[in-house]
Short mmCIF file of C-alpha atoms in Angstrom, two decimals:
data_model
loop_
_atom_site.label_atom_id
_atom_site.label_comp_id
_atom_site.label_asym_id
_atom_site.label_seq_id
_atom_site.Cartn_x
_atom_site.Cartn_y
_atom_site.Cartn_z
CA MET A 1 -15.22 15.81 -26.25
CA ASP A 2 -12.65 14.87 -28.89
CA MET A 3 -13.10 11.17 -29.58
CA GLN A 4 -11.36 11.10 -32.97
CA ILE A 5 -7.78 11.66 -34.10
CA SER A 6 -7.56 15.42 -34.49
CA GLN A 7 -6.72 17.07 -37.80
CA LEU A 8 -4.13 19.73 -37.05
CA SER A 9 -4.45 23.19 -38.55
CA LYS A 10 -1.87 24.61 -40.94
CA GLY A 11 -0.41 26.65 -38.11
CA ASP A 12 0.22 23.43 -36.21
CA ARG A 13 1.84 21.47 -39.05
CA ASP A 14 5.06 21.19 -37.04
CA ALA A 15 3.12 18.94 -34.67
CA ARG A 16 2.69 16.39 -37.49
CA LEU A 17 6.39 15.62 -37.12
CA ILE A 18 5.85 14.70 -33.49
CA VAL A 19 3.83 11.58 -34.22
CA SER A 20 6.43 10.12 -36.57
CA ALA A 21 9.48 11.33 -34.65
CA GLY A 22 10.02 8.00 -32.87
CA ALA A 23 12.24 7.86 -29.80
CA MET A 24 13.10 11.51 -29.26
CA SER A 25 15.13 12.91 -26.41
CA ARG A 26 13.61 14.80 -23.52
CA GLU A 27 15.09 18.04 -24.84
CA GLN A 28 13.60 17.42 -28.28
CA LEU A 29 10.22 16.73 -26.74
CA ILE A 30 10.25 20.00 -24.80
CA LEU A 31 11.27 21.89 -27.93
CA GLN A 32 8.43 20.27 -29.84
CA LEU A 33 5.91 21.20 -27.15
CA ASN A 34 7.18 24.78 -27.09
CA ALA A 35 6.92 25.02 -30.88
CA VAL A 36 3.26 24.04 -31.06
CA SER A 37 0.49 26.55 -30.53
CA GLY A 38 -3.09 27.19 -31.55
CA PRO A 39 -6.40 25.41 -31.00
CA ALA A 40 -4.91 21.95 -31.63
CA TYR A 41 -2.26 22.39 -28.93
CA LEU A 42 -3.77 19.85 -26.56
CA GLN A 43 -4.09 17.10 -29.16
CA ALA A 44 -0.68 17.87 -30.68
CA GLY A 45 0.92 17.85 -27.26
CA LEU A 46 -0.71 14.55 -26.33
CA ASN A 47 0.49 13.07 -29.62
CA ALA A 48 4.00 14.24 -28.73
CA LEU A 49 3.89 12.72 -25.26
CA THR A 50 2.45 9.47 -26.62
CA SER A 51 5.21 9.20 -29.20
CA TYR A 52 7.90 10.05 -26.63
CA ALA A 53 6.65 7.28 -24.35
CA GLY A 54 6.72 4.77 -27.21
CA ALA A 55 2.93 4.32 -27.12
CA SER A 56 0.41 4.45 -29.97
CA HIS A 57 -2.85 5.83 -28.50
CA TYR A 58 -3.75 8.23 -25.66
CA LEU A 59 -6.81 8.78 -23.48
CA LEU A 60 -6.88 11.80 -21.14
CA VAL A 61 -9.63 11.71 -18.52
CA ARG A 62 -10.81 13.55 -15.42
CA SER A 63 -10.27 10.69 -12.99
CA ASP A 64 -12.27 12.48 -10.29
CA LEU A 65 -15.33 12.36 -12.57
CA VAL A 66 -15.26 8.73 -13.70
CA GLN A 67 -18.08 7.75 -11.36
CA GLU A 68 -20.52 10.14 -12.97
CA SER A 69 -22.83 9.12 -15.79
CA GLY A 70 -21.92 9.33 -19.46
CA LEU A 71 -18.48 10.06 -20.87
CA ASP A 72 -18.13 13.63 -19.62
CA PHE A 73 -14.95 12.63 -17.81
CA VAL A 74 -13.12 12.22 -21.16
CA ILE A 75 -11.02 15.25 -22.10
CA SER A 76 -9.33 14.05 -25.29
CA SER A 77 -8.68 10.68 -26.90
CA ASP A 78 -7.67 8.88 -30.07
CA TRP A 79 -8.77 5.50 -28.70
CA PRO A 80 -11.62 3.85 -30.63
CA PHE A 81 -14.89 5.20 -29.26
CA ASP A 82 -16.35 1.76 -28.48
CA LEU A 83 -13.25 0.94 -26.46
CA VAL A 84 -13.57 4.15 -24.42
CA ARG A 85 -17.23 3.47 -23.76
CA ARG A 86 -16.46 -0.10 -22.69
CA LEU A 87 -13.57 1.00 -20.47
CA ALA A 88 -15.66 3.65 -18.70
CA THR A 89 -17.35 0.99 -16.56
CA GLU A 90 -14.00 -0.58 -15.66
CA LEU A 91 -12.51 2.79 -14.71
CA ALA A 92 -15.46 3.75 -12.53
CA SER A 93 -15.38 0.39 -10.76
CA GLY A 94 -11.62 0.48 -10.17
CA TYR A 95 -11.55 4.10 -9.02
CA GLY A 96 -14.34 3.46 -6.54
CA ARG A 97 -12.30 0.77 -4.80
CA ILE A 98 -9.29 3.02 -4.16
CA GLY A 99 -9.06 5.12 -1.00
CA GLU A 100 -8.00 8.78 -0.96
CA LEU A 101 -4.52 8.07 0.42
CA GLU A 102 -3.91 5.45 -2.27
CA LYS A 103 -5.03 7.93 -4.91
CA CYS A 104 -2.55 10.50 -3.64
CA MET A 105 0.28 7.96 -3.51
CA ALA A 106 -0.45 6.98 -7.12
CA LEU A 107 0.37 10.45 -8.45
CA PHE A 108 3.11 10.32 -11.11
CA GLN A 109 3.60 6.59 -10.49
CA PRO A 110 3.05 4.71 -13.77
CA SER A 111 0.78 1.69 -13.38
CA LEU A 112 -0.04 -1.16 -15.72
CA ALA A 113 -3.48 -2.68 -16.25
CA LEU A 114 -5.23 -5.04 -18.65
CA LEU A 115 -8.20 -4.28 -20.83
CA PRO A 116 -11.13 -6.72 -20.60
CA ASP A 117 -10.82 -9.81 -22.80
CA ASP A 118 -14.02 -9.05 -24.68
CA VAL A 119 -12.99 -5.68 -26.15
CA SER A 120 -11.88 -5.12 -29.73
CA LEU A 121 -8.50 -3.45 -30.21
CA PRO A 122 -6.81 -1.77 -33.18
CA ASP A 123 -4.56 -4.12 -35.16
CA GLY A 124 -1.25 -4.77 -33.43
CA VAL A 125 -2.20 -3.01 -30.19
CA GLY A 126 -1.59 -4.91 -26.96
CA ARG A 127 -4.21 -5.48 -24.27
CA GLN A 128 -2.10 -3.80 -21.60
CA TYR A 129 -2.39 -0.08 -20.98
CA HIS A 130 -0.25 2.25 -18.87
CA ALA A 131 -1.93 4.79 -16.60
CA LEU A 132 -0.41 8.01 -15.25
CA THR A 133 -2.26 10.11 -12.67
CA PHE A 134 -1.51 13.76 -11.93
CA ASN A 135 -3.12 16.85 -10.43
CA VAL A 136 -3.61 20.30 -11.89
CA GLY A 137 -4.62 22.43 -8.95
CA ARG A 138 -7.58 20.64 -7.37
CA THR A 139 -8.37 18.63 -10.48
CA ARG A 140 -7.12 15.06 -10.90
CA PHE A 141 -6.36 13.64 -14.34
CA SER A 142 -5.28 10.28 -15.69
CA LEU A 143 -3.48 9.68 -18.97
CA LEU A 144 -3.96 6.16 -20.32
CA LEU A 145 -1.62 4.92 -23.03
CA LEU A 146 -1.99 1.99 -25.41
CA ALA A 147 1.04 0.54 -27.18
CA SER A 148 1.84 -2.14 -29.72
CA GLU A 149 2.19 -5.68 -28.44
CA ALA A 150 5.96 -5.57 -28.95
CA ALA A 151 6.53 -2.14 -27.39
CA VAL A 152 8.30 -1.69 -24.06
CA LEU A 153 7.49 1.59 -22.33
CA LEU A 154 10.31 2.76 -20.06
CA PRO A 155 9.33 3.96 -16.55
CA GLU A 156 11.66 6.97 -16.84
CA ARG A 157 9.90 8.16 -19.98
CA LEU A 158 6.48 7.52 -18.49
CA ARG A 159 7.35 9.68 -15.49
CA ASP A 160 8.49 12.46 -17.84
CA VAL A 161 5.19 12.12 -19.68
CA GLY A 162 3.23 12.38 -16.43
CA LEU A 163 4.98 15.60 -15.44
CA LEU A 164 4.67 17.17 -18.88
CA ALA A 165 1.04 16.07 -19.20
CA GLY A 166 0.33 18.10 -16.06
CA TYR A 167 2.02 21.10 -17.67
CA LEU A 168 0.06 20.54 -20.87
CA ALA A 169 -3.27 20.27 -19.06
CA SER A 170 -2.51 23.40 -17.06
CA SER A 171 -1.38 25.37 -20.12
CA THR A 172 -4.43 24.48 -22.18
CA ARG A 173 -6.80 24.86 -19.21
CA CYS A 174 -8.55 21.70 -20.40
CA PHE A 175 -10.20 21.46 -17.00
CA GLU A 176 -11.89 24.84 -17.47
CA GLY A 177 -15.65 24.64 -17.24
CA LYS A 178 -15.50 21.57 -15.01
CA LEU A 179 -13.25 22.95 -12.30
CA GLU A 180 -16.20 24.45 -10.46
CA ARG A 181 -17.59 20.95 -10.10
CA ASP A 182 -15.44 20.58 -6.98
CA PHE A 183 -17.26 23.51 -5.42
CA ASP A 184 -20.88 23.01 -6.43
CA LEU A 185 -21.84 21.90 -2.92
CA THR A 186 -24.84 23.70 -1.48
CA GLU A 187 -24.62 25.78 1.68
CA ARG A 188 -26.34 23.02 3.68
CA GLU A 189 -23.98 20.38 2.27
CA LEU A 190 -20.97 22.49 3.25
CA GLU A 191 -22.42 22.91 6.75
CA CYS A 192 -22.84 19.15 7.10
CA LEU A 193 -19.30 18.63 5.82
CA PHE A 194 -17.97 21.09 8.37
CA TRP A 195 -19.72 19.38 11.27
CA ILE A 196 -18.62 15.93 10.07
CA ALA A 197 -15.05 17.22 10.11
CA GLU A 198 -15.69 18.36 13.71
CA GLY A 199 -16.55 14.76 14.60
CA LYS A 200 -20.30 15.21 14.93
CA THR A 201 -22.75 12.38 14.24
CA SER A 202 -25.84 12.72 12.04
CA ASP A 203 -28.03 13.03 15.15
CA GLU A 204 -25.81 15.79 16.57
CA ILE A 205 -25.73 17.67 13.26
CA ALA A 206 -29.52 17.37 13.00
CA MET A 207 -29.85 18.95 16.45
CA ILE A 208 -27.41 21.74 15.60
CA LEU A 209 -29.09 22.62 12.28
CA GLY A 210 -32.63 21.98 13.44
CA ILE A 211 -33.52 19.48 10.71
CA SER A 212 -34.18 15.75 10.68
CA ARG A 213 -31.54 13.02 10.85
CA ASN A 214 -32.74 11.61 7.50
CA THR A 215 -32.29 14.98 5.84
CA ILE A 216 -28.75 15.21 7.21
CA ASN A 217 -27.95 11.75 5.84
CA ASN A 218 -29.34 12.80 2.45
CA TYR A 219 -27.07 15.84 2.44
CA ILE A 220 -24.07 13.71 3.37
CA THR A 221 -24.89 11.17 0.66
CA SER A 222 -25.07 14.03 -1.86
CA VAL A 223 -21.69 15.33 -0.69
CA MET A 224 -20.07 11.92 -1.18
CA ARG A 225 -21.63 11.57 -4.62
CA LYS A 226 -20.40 14.99 -5.76
CA THR A 227 -16.90 14.46 -4.36
CA ALA A 228 -16.65 10.85 -5.63
CA THR A 229 -15.91 9.56 -2.12
CA LYS A 230 -17.20 6.40 -0.47
CA THR A 231 -17.05 7.20 3.23
CA ARG A 232 -17.34 10.19 5.54
CA SER A 233 -13.63 9.98 6.25
CA GLU A 234 -12.82 10.20 2.55
CA ALA A 235 -15.22 13.14 2.21
CA ILE A 236 -13.41 14.92 5.05
CA ALA A 237 -10.03 14.21 3.41
CA PHE A 238 -11.37 15.62 0.15
CA ALA A 239 -12.72 18.70 1.92
CA VAL A 240 -9.43 19.37 3.71
CA ARG A 241 -7.39 18.89 0.53
CA ASN A 242 -9.63 21.33 -1.35
CA ASN A 243 -9.93 23.91 1.48
CA LEU A 244 -13.68 23.38 1.84
CA VAL A 245 -13.55 23.20 5.65
#
């Protein structure tokens, strides 16, 4: 997990120009992204997108993992570490209150939120942050941007950033190693998910599988925990979207 501003390698020195480039055009941004390569590509690309948006700091997270313990959901960030750790609780709480349909509707739609009053911010940085959500295959990401208090981030540029962030995440395969998380359901959990999708109750599934109702409920609870869903309906929607049933 990269929680510090990355030092770019010599081969990526062109990316240094990205951060100080100011308000570049869309064409210039794409050229910059195409020109950068090597192990620092993700950080250099995120710096480019942050600069293009008019922001100052970026935080890229796996938004479908925010309800799990620790900070494993963080992909890359140049936010202060204490701020990321403090925000983790807020993100998990907010994400848990949003239904699956709302999450889908939020894709590529920039949103604005406020950081808690009791957090410390870098000098000159405003308390508002912009959030962009996007999918790469079955994996859902969010890019959170901080900006100076005087900065105005244009919606058109934010939408460009959301689209190109998806390309960047896909190109760098930054979800690799965690992608299988969506499919680490056990055979029994998948069976329960299938029968839930067929409209069966816990008692009916218990009869079909020949195990107790409490065991079925434990399996279903495990499914909802692993898929970061709150209800059986959301779990079914997740399963359908990811071709699990």
